[in-house]
PDB file of C-alpha atoms and ligand atoms in Angstrom:
ATOM      1  CA  MET I  10      76.932  55.200  33.290  1.00  0.00           C
ATOM      2  CA  SER I  11      79.796  57.674  33.374  1.00  0.00           C
ATOM      3  CA  GLY I  12      83.351  56.887  32.361  1.00  0.00           C
ATOM      4  CA  LEU I  13      84.578  58.075  35.776  1.00  0.00           C
ATOM      5  CA  LEU I  14      86.853  55.022  36.086  1.00  0.00           C
ATOM      6  CA  GLU I  15      87.466  54.442  32.362  1.00  0.00           C
ATOM      7  CA  GLY I  16      90.505  52.214  31.824  1.00  0.00           C
ATOM      8  CA  ARG I  17      91.167  51.667  35.538  1.00  0.00           C
ATOM      9  CA  ARG I  18      92.147  48.158  36.589  1.00  0.00           C
ATOM     10  CA  ALA I  19      90.579  46.909  39.810  1.00  0.00           C
ATOM     11  CA  ILE I  20      90.534  43.978  42.223  1.00  0.00           C
ATOM     12  CA  VAL I  21      87.712  43.459  44.737  1.00  0.00           C
ATOM     13  CA  THR I  22      88.049  40.684  47.340  1.00  0.00           C
ATOM     14  CA  GLY I  23      85.087  38.742  48.747  1.00  0.00           C
ATOM     15  CA  ALA I  24      83.264  39.783  45.612  1.00  0.00           C
ATOM     16  CA  ALA I  25      81.138  36.737  44.746  1.00  0.00           C
ATOM     17  CA  GLN I  26      78.121  38.203  46.567  1.00  0.00           C
ATOM     18  CA  GLY I  27      76.834  41.002  48.779  1.00  0.00           C
ATOM     19  CA  ILE I  28      78.683  44.302  49.097  1.00  0.00           C
ATOM     20  CA  GLY I  29      81.770  43.075  47.190  1.00  0.00           C
ATOM     21  CA  LEU I  30      79.691  42.078  44.183  1.00  0.00           C
ATOM     22  CA  ALA I  31      77.885  45.431  44.240  1.00  0.00           C
ATOM     23  CA  ILE I  32      81.258  47.209  44.380  1.00  0.00           C
ATOM     24  CA  GLY I  33      82.562  45.148  41.436  1.00  0.00           C
ATOM     25  CA  ALA I  34      79.447  45.932  39.401  1.00  0.00           C
ATOM     26  CA  ALA I  35      79.617  49.654  40.230  1.00  0.00           C
ATOM     27  CA  LEU I  36      83.322  49.902  39.319  1.00  0.00           C
ATOM     28  CA  ALA I  37      82.540  48.158  35.999  1.00  0.00           C
ATOM     29  CA  ASP I  38      79.537  50.465  35.434  1.00  0.00           C
ATOM     30  CA  HIS I  39      81.927  53.404  35.666  1.00  0.00           C
ATOM     31  CA  GLY I  40      84.355  51.900  33.143  1.00  0.00           C
ATOM     32  CA  ALA I  41      86.838  49.851  35.209  1.00  0.00           C
ATOM     33  CA  ARG I  42      88.122  46.380  34.302  1.00  0.00           C
ATOM     34  CA  VAL I  43      87.404  44.299  37.381  1.00  0.00           C
ATOM     35  CA  VAL I  44      88.781  41.122  38.951  1.00  0.00           C
ATOM     36  CA  LEU I  45      86.324  39.605  41.424  1.00  0.00           C
ATOM     37  CA  ALA I  46      88.209  37.446  43.936  1.00  0.00           C
ATOM     38  CA  ASP I  47      86.520  35.156  46.435  1.00  0.00           C
ATOM     39  CA  LEU I  48      87.123  32.086  48.575  1.00  0.00           C
ATOM     40  CA  ASP I  49      84.474  30.506  46.353  1.00  0.00           C
ATOM     41  CA  GLY I  50      86.099  30.717  42.916  1.00  0.00           C
ATOM     42  CA  ASN I  51      83.162  29.165  41.067  1.00  0.00           C
ATOM     43  CA  ARG I  52      80.745  31.742  42.430  1.00  0.00           C
ATOM     44  CA  ALA I  53      83.250  34.507  41.677  1.00  0.00           C
ATOM     45  CA  GLU I  54      83.376  33.329  38.042  1.00  0.00           C
ATOM     46  CA  ALA I  55      79.565  33.216  37.820  1.00  0.00           C
ATOM     47  CA  SER I  56      79.338  36.720  39.306  1.00  0.00           C
ATOM     48  CA  ALA I  57      81.953  38.014  36.855  1.00  0.00           C
ATOM     49  CA  GLU I  58      79.965  36.551  33.973  1.00  0.00           C
ATOM     50  CA  ALA I  59      76.819  38.230  35.290  1.00  0.00           C
ATOM     51  CA  ILE I  60      78.601  41.611  35.437  1.00  0.00           C
ATOM     52  CA  GLY I  61      80.096  41.142  31.944  1.00  0.00           C
ATOM     53  CA  ARG I  62      82.271  43.934  30.515  1.00  0.00           C
ATOM     54  CA  GLY I  63      85.423  41.813  30.767  1.00  0.00           C
ATOM     55  CA  ALA I  64      85.085  41.113  34.492  1.00  0.00           C
ATOM     56  CA  ILE I  65      87.170  38.148  35.658  1.00  0.00           C
ATOM     57  CA  GLY I  66      86.309  35.802  38.539  1.00  0.00           C
ATOM     58  CA  VAL I  67      89.164  34.246  40.539  1.00  0.00           C
ATOM     59  CA  GLY I  68      89.390  31.962  43.568  1.00  0.00           C
ATOM     60  CA  CYS I  69      91.493  33.484  46.368  1.00  0.00           C
ATOM     61  CA  ASP I  70      91.672  33.053  50.130  1.00  0.00           C
ATOM     62  CA  VAL I  71      92.695  36.468  51.436  1.00  0.00           C
ATOM     63  CA  THR I  72      94.323  34.923  54.515  1.00  0.00           C
ATOM     64  CA  ASP I  73      96.863  33.067  52.341  1.00  0.00           C
ATOM     65  CA  GLU I  74      99.969  35.088  51.472  1.00  0.00           C
ATOM     66  CA  SER I  75     100.842  33.253  48.267  1.00  0.00           C
ATOM     67  CA  GLU I  76      97.236  33.268  47.001  1.00  0.00           C
ATOM     68  CA  VAL I  77      96.978  37.039  47.498  1.00  0.00           C
ATOM     69  CA  ASN I  78     100.323  37.639  45.792  1.00  0.00           C
ATOM     70  CA  ARG I  79      99.235  35.402  42.881  1.00  0.00           C
ATOM     71  CA  LEU I  80      95.937  37.306  42.625  1.00  0.00           C
ATOM     72  CA  VAL I  81      97.730  40.621  42.226  1.00  0.00           C
ATOM     73  CA  ASP I  82     100.271  39.134  39.765  1.00  0.00           C
ATOM     74  CA  ARG I  83      97.456  37.695  37.655  1.00  0.00           C
ATOM     75  CA  ALA I  84      95.545  40.979  37.556  1.00  0.00           C
ATOM     76  CA  VAL I  85      98.693  42.835  36.532  1.00  0.00           C
ATOM     77  CA  ASP I  86      99.398  40.225  33.811  1.00  0.00           C
ATOM     78  CA  GLU I  87      95.853  40.137  32.420  1.00  0.00           C
ATOM     79  CA  LEU I  88      94.892  43.795  32.815  1.00  0.00           C
ATOM     80  CA  GLY I  89      98.323  45.350  32.343  1.00  0.00           C
ATOM     81  CA  GLY I  90      98.475  47.025  35.765  1.00  0.00           C
ATOM     82  CA  LEU I  91      96.537  47.746  38.932  1.00  0.00           C
ATOM     83  CA  ASP I  92      94.901  51.056  39.879  1.00  0.00           C
ATOM     84  CA  LEU I  93      92.280  50.069  42.466  1.00  0.00           C
ATOM     85  CA  PHE I  94      92.168  47.448  45.206  1.00  0.00           C
ATOM     86  CA  VAL I  95      89.176  46.932  47.498  1.00  0.00           C
ATOM     87  CA  ASN I  96      89.705  44.861  50.651  1.00  0.00           C
ATOM     88  CA  ASN I  97      86.137  43.672  51.157  1.00  0.00           C
ATOM     89  CA  ALA I  98      86.265  39.962  52.108  1.00  0.00           C
ATOM     90  CA  GLY I  99      84.818  39.391  55.552  1.00  0.00           C
ATOM     91  CA  ILE I 100      83.155  36.983  57.933  1.00  0.00           C
ATOM     92  CA  THR I 101      81.311  37.126  61.231  1.00  0.00           C
ATOM     93  CA  ARG I 102      81.411  34.594  64.072  1.00  0.00           C
ATOM     94  CA  ASP I 103      79.135  36.327  66.583  1.00  0.00           C
ATOM     95  CA  ALA I 104      78.841  35.150  70.186  1.00  0.00           C
ATOM     96  CA  SER I 105      78.853  36.652  73.672  1.00  0.00           C
ATOM     97  CA  LEU I 106      82.165  36.744  75.529  1.00  0.00           C
ATOM     98  CA  LYS I 107      80.845  33.871  77.615  1.00  0.00           C
ATOM     99  CA  LYS I 108      80.388  31.695  74.534  1.00  0.00           C
ATOM    100  CA  MET I 109      82.937  32.865  71.950  1.00  0.00           C
ATOM    101  CA  SER I 110      85.707  30.340  71.246  1.00  0.00           C
ATOM    102  CA  VAL I 111      89.329  31.208  70.531  1.00  0.00           C
ATOM    103  CA  ALA I 112      88.783  29.713  67.055  1.00  0.00           C
ATOM    104  CA  ASP I 113      85.937  32.196  66.396  1.00  0.00           C
ATOM    105  CA  PHE I 114      88.097  35.064  67.631  1.00  0.00           C
ATOM    106  CA  ASP I 115      91.080  34.019  65.512  1.00  0.00           C
ATOM    107  CA  ALA I 116      89.051  33.376  62.353  1.00  0.00           C
ATOM    108  CA  VAL I 117      87.531  36.857  62.347  1.00  0.00           C
ATOM    109  CA  ILE I 118      90.785  38.633  63.210  1.00  0.00           C
ATOM    110  CA  THR I 119      92.657  36.660  60.547  1.00  0.00           C
ATOM    111  CA  VAL I 120      90.260  37.306  57.659  1.00  0.00           C
ATOM    112  CA  HIS I 121      89.847  41.019  58.369  1.00  0.00           C
ATOM    113  CA  LEU I 122      93.293  42.010  59.631  1.00  0.00           C
ATOM    114  CA  ARG I 123      95.736  39.605  57.997  1.00  0.00           C
ATOM    115  CA  GLY I 124      93.560  39.489  54.871  1.00  0.00           C
ATOM    116  CA  THR I 125      93.374  43.267  54.525  1.00  0.00           C
ATOM    117  CA  TRP I 126      97.068  43.643  55.307  1.00  0.00           C
ATOM    118  CA  LEU I 127      98.104  41.068  52.682  1.00  0.00           C
ATOM    119  CA  GLY I 128      95.974  42.818  50.040  1.00  0.00           C
ATOM    120  CA  LEU I 129      97.284  46.214  51.052  1.00  0.00           C
ATOM    121  CA  ARG I 130     100.907  45.046  50.906  1.00  0.00           C
ATOM    122  CA  ALA I 131     100.652  43.304  47.539  1.00  0.00           C
ATOM    123  CA  ALA I 132      98.574  46.020  45.852  1.00  0.00           C
ATOM    124  CA  SER I 133     100.637  48.915  47.176  1.00  0.00           C
ATOM    125  CA  ALA I 134     103.874  47.306  45.947  1.00  0.00           C
ATOM    126  CA  VAL I 135     102.547  47.567  42.382  1.00  0.00           C
ATOM    127  CA  MET I 136     100.928  50.985  42.852  1.00  0.00           C
ATOM    128  CA  ARG I 137     103.946  52.722  44.391  1.00  0.00           C
ATOM    129  CA  GLU I 138     106.017  51.711  41.348  1.00  0.00           C
ATOM    130  CA  ALA I 139     103.341  53.314  39.157  1.00  0.00           C
ATOM    131  CA  LYS I 140     103.180  56.309  41.575  1.00  0.00           C
ATOM    132  CA  SER I 141      99.409  56.078  41.519  1.00  0.00           C
ATOM    133  CA  GLY I 142      96.585  54.032  42.984  1.00  0.00           C
ATOM    134  CA  SER I 143      93.648  53.909  45.355  1.00  0.00           C
ATOM    135  CA  ILE I 144      93.019  51.273  48.004  1.00  0.00           C
ATOM    136  CA  VAL I 145      89.701  51.069  49.864  1.00  0.00           C
ATOM    137  CA  ASN I 146      89.270  48.967  53.002  1.00  0.00           C
ATOM    138  CA  LEU I 147      85.927  47.794  54.366  1.00  0.00           C
ATOM    139  CA  SER I 148      85.642  48.597  58.059  1.00  0.00           C
ATOM    140  CA  SER I 149      82.255  48.684  59.847  1.00  0.00           C
ATOM    141  CA  MET I 150      80.327  50.894  62.249  1.00  0.00           C
ATOM    142  CA  SER I 151      80.896  47.948  64.593  1.00  0.00           C
ATOM    143  CA  GLY I 152      84.535  49.029  64.698  1.00  0.00           C
ATOM    144  CA  LYS I 153      83.540  52.560  65.708  1.00  0.00           C
ATOM    145  CA  VAL I 154      80.832  51.997  68.311  1.00  0.00           C
ATOM    146  CA  GLY I 155      81.355  48.295  69.260  1.00  0.00           C
ATOM    147  CA  ASN I 156      78.493  45.818  69.002  1.00  0.00           C
ATOM    148  CA  PRO I 157      77.628  43.324  71.757  1.00  0.00           C
ATOM    149  CA  GLY I 158      78.227  39.780  70.525  1.00  0.00           C
ATOM    150  CA  GLN I 159      80.932  41.058  68.191  1.00  0.00           C
ATOM    151  CA  THR I 160      84.036  41.539  70.355  1.00  0.00           C
ATOM    152  CA  ASN I 161      86.070  39.788  67.652  1.00  0.00           C
ATOM    153  CA  TYR I 162      84.515  41.639  64.692  1.00  0.00           C
ATOM    154  CA  SER I 163      84.495  45.078  66.393  1.00  0.00           C
ATOM    155  CA  ALA I 164      88.183  44.687  67.256  1.00  0.00           C
ATOM    156  CA  ALA I 165      88.992  43.600  63.693  1.00  0.00           C
ATOM    157  CA  LYS I 166      87.064  46.464  62.103  1.00  0.00           C
ATOM    158  CA  ALA I 167      88.611  49.060  64.448  1.00  0.00           C
ATOM    159  CA  GLY I 168      91.972  47.533  63.494  1.00  0.00           C
ATOM    160  CA  VAL I 169      91.182  48.089  59.820  1.00  0.00           C
ATOM    161  CA  VAL I 170      90.866  51.831  60.568  1.00  0.00           C
ATOM    162  CA  GLY I 171      94.294  51.952  62.247  1.00  0.00           C
ATOM    163  CA  MET I 172      95.825  49.978  59.395  1.00  0.00           C
ATOM    164  CA  THR I 173      94.215  52.306  56.829  1.00  0.00           C
ATOM    165  CA  LYS I 174      95.667  55.417  58.488  1.00  0.00           C
ATOM    166  CA  ALA I 175      99.152  53.938  58.969  1.00  0.00           C
ATOM    167  CA  ALA I 176      99.276  52.784  55.343  1.00  0.00           C
ATOM    168  CA  ALA I 177      97.878  56.116  54.126  1.00  0.00           C
ATOM    169  CA  LYS I 178     100.769  57.918  55.852  1.00  0.00           C
ATOM    170  CA  GLU I 179     103.359  55.498  54.397  1.00  0.00           C
ATOM    171  CA  LEU I 180     102.027  55.678  50.866  1.00  0.00           C
ATOM    172  CA  ALA I 181     100.795  59.262  50.426  1.00  0.00           C
ATOM    173  CA  HIS I 182     104.046  60.584  48.959  1.00  0.00           C
ATOM    174  CA  HIS I 183     104.133  57.644  46.532  1.00  0.00           C
ATOM    175  CA  GLY I 184     100.832  58.774  44.976  1.00  0.00           C
ATOM    176  CA  VAL I 185      98.847  55.929  46.562  1.00  0.00           C
ATOM    177  CA  ARG I 186      95.728  56.800  48.584  1.00  0.00           C
ATOM    178  CA  VAL I 187      94.250  54.485  51.235  1.00  0.00           C
ATOM    179  CA  ASN I 188      90.778  55.100  52.649  1.00  0.00           C
ATOM    180  CA  ALA I 189      88.083  53.134  54.466  1.00  0.00           C
ATOM    181  CA  VAL I 190      84.315  52.893  54.533  1.00  0.00           C
ATOM    182  CA  GLN I 191      82.266  51.993  57.589  1.00  0.00           C
ATOM    183  CA  PRO I 192      78.915  50.532  56.528  1.00  0.00           C
ATOM    184  CA  GLY I 193      76.129  50.267  59.050  1.00  0.00           C
ATOM    185  CA  LEU I 194      73.393  47.651  58.646  1.00  0.00           C
ATOM    186  CA  ILE I 195      73.383  46.552  54.980  1.00  0.00           C
ATOM    187  CA  ARG I 196      71.033  44.004  53.429  1.00  0.00           C
ATOM    188  CA  THR I 197      73.344  41.142  52.320  1.00  0.00           C
ATOM    189  CA  PRO I 198      73.710  37.374  52.862  1.00  0.00           C
ATOM    190  CA  MET I 199      75.851  38.245  55.928  1.00  0.00           C
ATOM    191  CA  THR I 200      73.022  40.098  57.682  1.00  0.00           C
ATOM    192  CA  ALA I 201      70.405  37.618  56.396  1.00  0.00           C
ATOM    193  CA  ALA I 202      71.861  35.363  59.091  1.00  0.00           C
ATOM    194  CA  MET I 203      70.368  37.697  61.751  1.00  0.00           C
ATOM    195  CA  THR I 204      66.927  36.797  63.153  1.00  0.00           C
ATOM    196  CA  PRO I 205      64.145  38.993  61.687  1.00  0.00           C
ATOM    197  CA  GLU I 206      63.584  40.376  65.217  1.00  0.00           C
ATOM    198  CA  ALA I 207      67.256  41.354  65.662  1.00  0.00           C
ATOM    199  CA  PHE I 208      67.278  42.911  62.176  1.00  0.00           C
ATOM    200  CA  ALA I 209      64.102  44.938  62.899  1.00  0.00           C
ATOM    201  CA  THR I 210      65.395  46.059  66.321  1.00  0.00           C
ATOM    202  CA  THR I 211      68.628  47.312  64.748  1.00  0.00           C
ATOM    203  CA  GLU I 212      66.760  48.959  61.872  1.00  0.00           C
ATOM    204  CA  ALA I 213      64.619  50.907  64.360  1.00  0.00           C
ATOM    205  CA  THR I 214      67.773  52.534  65.828  1.00  0.00           C
ATOM    206  CA  ILE I 215      68.832  53.963  62.435  1.00  0.00           C
ATOM    207  CA  PRO I 216      67.949  57.664  61.964  1.00  0.00           C
ATOM    208  CA  MET I 217      66.969  56.940  58.314  1.00  0.00           C
ATOM    209  CA  ARG I 218      64.805  54.065  59.664  1.00  0.00           C
ATOM    210  CA  ARG I 219      65.991  51.494  57.119  1.00  0.00           C
ATOM    211  CA  ALA I 220      68.872  49.170  56.335  1.00  0.00           C
ATOM    212  CA  GLY I 221      71.168  50.148  53.469  1.00  0.00           C
ATOM    213  CA  GLU I 222      71.527  48.373  50.137  1.00  0.00           C
ATOM    214  CA  PRO I 223      74.915  47.044  48.893  1.00  0.00           C
ATOM    215  CA  GLY I 224      74.854  49.546  46.023  1.00  0.00           C
ATOM    216  CA  GLU I 225      74.772  52.409  48.537  1.00  0.00           C
ATOM    217  CA  VAL I 226      78.131  51.234  49.959  1.00  0.00           C
ATOM    218  CA  ALA I 227      79.456  50.781  46.417  1.00  0.00           C
ATOM    219  CA  GLY I 228      78.707  54.461  45.688  1.00  0.00           C
ATOM    220  CA  ALA I 229      81.103  55.560  48.433  1.00  0.00           C
ATOM    221  CA  VAL I 230      83.758  53.151  47.145  1.00  0.00           C
ATOM    222  CA  VAL I 231      83.440  54.494  43.569  1.00  0.00           C
ATOM    223  CA  PHE I 232      83.967  57.995  44.973  1.00  0.00           C
ATOM    224  CA  LEU I 233      87.079  56.935  46.929  1.00  0.00           C
ATOM    225  CA  ALA I 234      88.391  55.035  43.894  1.00  0.00           C
ATOM    226  CA  SER I 235      88.000  57.999  41.549  1.00  0.00           C
ATOM    227  CA  HIS I 236      89.759  61.342  41.042  1.00  0.00           C
ATOM    228  CA  LEU I 237      86.765  63.001  42.762  1.00  0.00           C
ATOM    229  CA  SER I 238      88.486  62.108  46.059  1.00  0.00           C
ATOM    230  CA  SER I 239      92.011  62.990  44.844  1.00  0.00           C
ATOM    231  CA  TYR I 240      92.912  64.962  48.020  1.00  0.00           C
ATOM    232  CA  MET I 241      91.574  62.349  50.438  1.00  0.00           C
ATOM    233  CA  THR I 242      93.694  59.727  52.156  1.00  0.00           C
ATOM    234  CA  GLY I 243      93.346  58.043  55.551  1.00  0.00           C
ATOM    235  CA  ALA I 244      89.668  59.043  55.586  1.00  0.00           C
ATOM    236  CA  VAL I 245      86.873  56.902  56.987  1.00  0.00           C
ATOM    237  CA  LEU I 246      83.458  57.371  55.385  1.00  0.00           C
ATOM    238  CA  GLU I 247      80.383  56.248  57.334  1.00  0.00           C
ATOM    239  CA  VAL I 248      77.646  54.742  55.149  1.00  0.00           C
ATOM    240  CA  ALA I 249      75.127  54.025  57.840  1.00  0.00           C
ATOM    241  CA  GLY I 250      71.939  56.059  57.432  1.00  0.00           C
ATOM    242  CA  GLY I 251      73.071  58.254  60.324  1.00  0.00           C
ATOM    243  CA  ARG I 252      73.558  55.377  62.775  1.00  0.00           C
ATOM    244  CA  GLY I 253      76.364  55.804  65.327  1.00  0.00           C
ATOM    245  CA  MET I 254      77.246  59.354  64.243  1.00  0.00           C
TER     246      MET I 254
HETATM  247  P1  NAD R   2      78.861  38.468  52.652  1.00  0.00           P
HETATM  248  O1  NAD R   2      78.996  37.381  53.675  1.00  0.00           O
HETATM  249  O2  NAD R   2      77.566  38.606  51.958  1.00  0.00           O
HETATM  250  O3  NAD R   2      80.024  38.324  51.559  1.00  0.00           O
HETATM  251  C1  NAD R   2      81.358  38.177  51.956  1.00  0.00           C
HETATM  252  C2  NAD R   2      82.129  37.451  50.870  1.00  0.00           C
HETATM  253  O4  NAD R   2      83.480  37.321  51.350  1.00  0.00           O
HETATM  254  C3  NAD R   2      81.613  36.044  50.559  1.00  0.00           C
HETATM  255  O5  NAD R   2      81.423  35.880  49.174  1.00  0.00           O
HETATM  256  C4  NAD R   2      82.714  35.124  51.095  1.00  0.00           C
HETATM  257  O6  NAD R   2      82.873  33.919  50.340  1.00  0.00           O
HETATM  258  C5  NAD R   2      83.929  36.017  50.994  1.00  0.00           C
HETATM  259  N1  NAD R   2      85.014  35.596  51.886  1.00  0.00           N
HETATM  260  C6  NAD R   2      84.922  35.227  53.180  1.00  0.00           C
HETATM  261  N2  NAD R   2      86.128  34.841  53.637  1.00  0.00           N
HETATM  262  C7  NAD R   2      86.996  34.997  52.613  1.00  0.00           C
HETATM  263  C8  NAD R   2      88.384  34.753  52.456  1.00  0.00           C
HETATM  264  N3  NAD R   2      89.125  34.262  53.466  1.00  0.00           N
HETATM  265  N4  NAD R   2      88.952  35.041  51.262  1.00  0.00           N
HETATM  266  C9  NAD R   2      88.209  35.493  50.247  1.00  0.00           C
HETATM  267  N5  NAD R   2      86.894  35.731  50.310  1.00  0.00           N
HETATM  268  C10 NAD R   2      86.290  35.479  51.495  1.00  0.00           C
HETATM  269  O7  NAD R   2      79.249  39.816  53.412  1.00  0.00           O
HETATM  270  P2  NAD R   2      78.865  41.346  53.088  1.00  0.00           P
HETATM  271  O8  NAD R   2      77.745  41.717  53.975  1.00  0.00           O
HETATM  272  O9  NAD R   2      78.768  41.569  51.633  1.00  0.00           O
HETATM  273  O10 NAD R   2      80.166  42.056  53.676  1.00  0.00           O
HETATM  274  C11 NAD R   2      81.231  42.536  52.859  1.00  0.00           C
HETATM  275  C12 NAD R   2      82.171  43.371  53.722  1.00  0.00           C
HETATM  276  O11 NAD R   2      81.449  44.459  54.310  1.00  0.00           O
HETATM  277  C13 NAD R   2      82.776  42.591  54.890  1.00  0.00           C
HETATM  278  O12 NAD R   2      84.100  43.025  55.135  1.00  0.00           O
HETATM  279  C14 NAD R   2      81.879  42.971  56.042  1.00  0.00           C
HETATM  280  O13 NAD R   2      82.507  42.780  57.279  1.00  0.00           O
HETATM  281  C15 NAD R   2      81.600  44.421  55.712  1.00  0.00           C
HETATM  282  N6  NAD R   2      80.399  44.978  56.350  1.00  0.00           N
HETATM  283  C16 NAD R   2      79.165  44.421  56.119  1.00  0.00           C
HETATM  284  C17 NAD R   2      78.051  44.996  56.745  1.00  0.00           C
HETATM  285  C18 NAD R   2      76.644  44.464  56.538  1.00  0.00           C
HETATM  286  O14 NAD R   2      75.728  44.957  57.230  1.00  0.00           O
HETATM  287  N7  NAD R   2      76.400  43.532  55.642  1.00  0.00           N
HETATM  288  C19 NAD R   2      78.205  46.098  57.589  1.00  0.00           C
HETATM  289  C20 NAD R   2      79.486  46.596  57.808  1.00  0.00           C
HETATM  290  C21 NAD R   2      80.580  46.043  57.162  1.00  0.00           C
END
């Protein structure tokens, strides 16, 4: 592939599988050195080995302040700096309002909002010193249109958009860009948890009449990570086959 990201140093969270793994592989394809971080460190290491090209797998819980700070320190030590950070780690705990527990609400808000904020804070501290960097946050179409059964997740993903724009305004004059992507229905282990009927019903509402593949989200992230998007910050790109436009 191209050397679009040649020499760039990147961290992707939640990268042992699914969209995060596809993003890690795509960044490496375009020449970046990548750290794949995940709650499951063993799987992150196996995924890094599968990607090759110097990719490193690391265990990290994005909700833990010291683990996130250590992750960024380690990447800076081993790669010599940090140019790209992708806040991708995520979970769902779907239930109707009638059935959702406070624990399910808190878990989803904590992973997506505290997790993204901790990554943003640690990565931007390094990038503003270097006066350069790109941070990409994973939101969701659920945060734009709201999905029934996902009051926790929709709130978290809408929050990621607000956080992206606030951080973009704080960091723009330091040479650090912050953007978000909003995937629609993407075929990953997360959506494999849906019943085949629910998956098919959702797929039928998509103008392109199909779910997306993880690599199709990764393409948008590569664009936002690269100089091709050099005048973009605070933007939210929908990668959803036309759903919810
Ligand atoms: P996935 O469940 O397949 O993978 C998520 C990864 O995040 C897993 O490897 C998991 O171990 C890791 N993770 C979870 N909690 C973590 C934590 N506290 N710290 C570190 N890692 C953690 O999910 P996916 O479908 O690949 O989703 C990736 C991102 O894209 C998420 O933010 C998700 O909300 C978002 N998204 C997914 C879809 C979709 O249709 N799949 C649509 C819109 C947005």
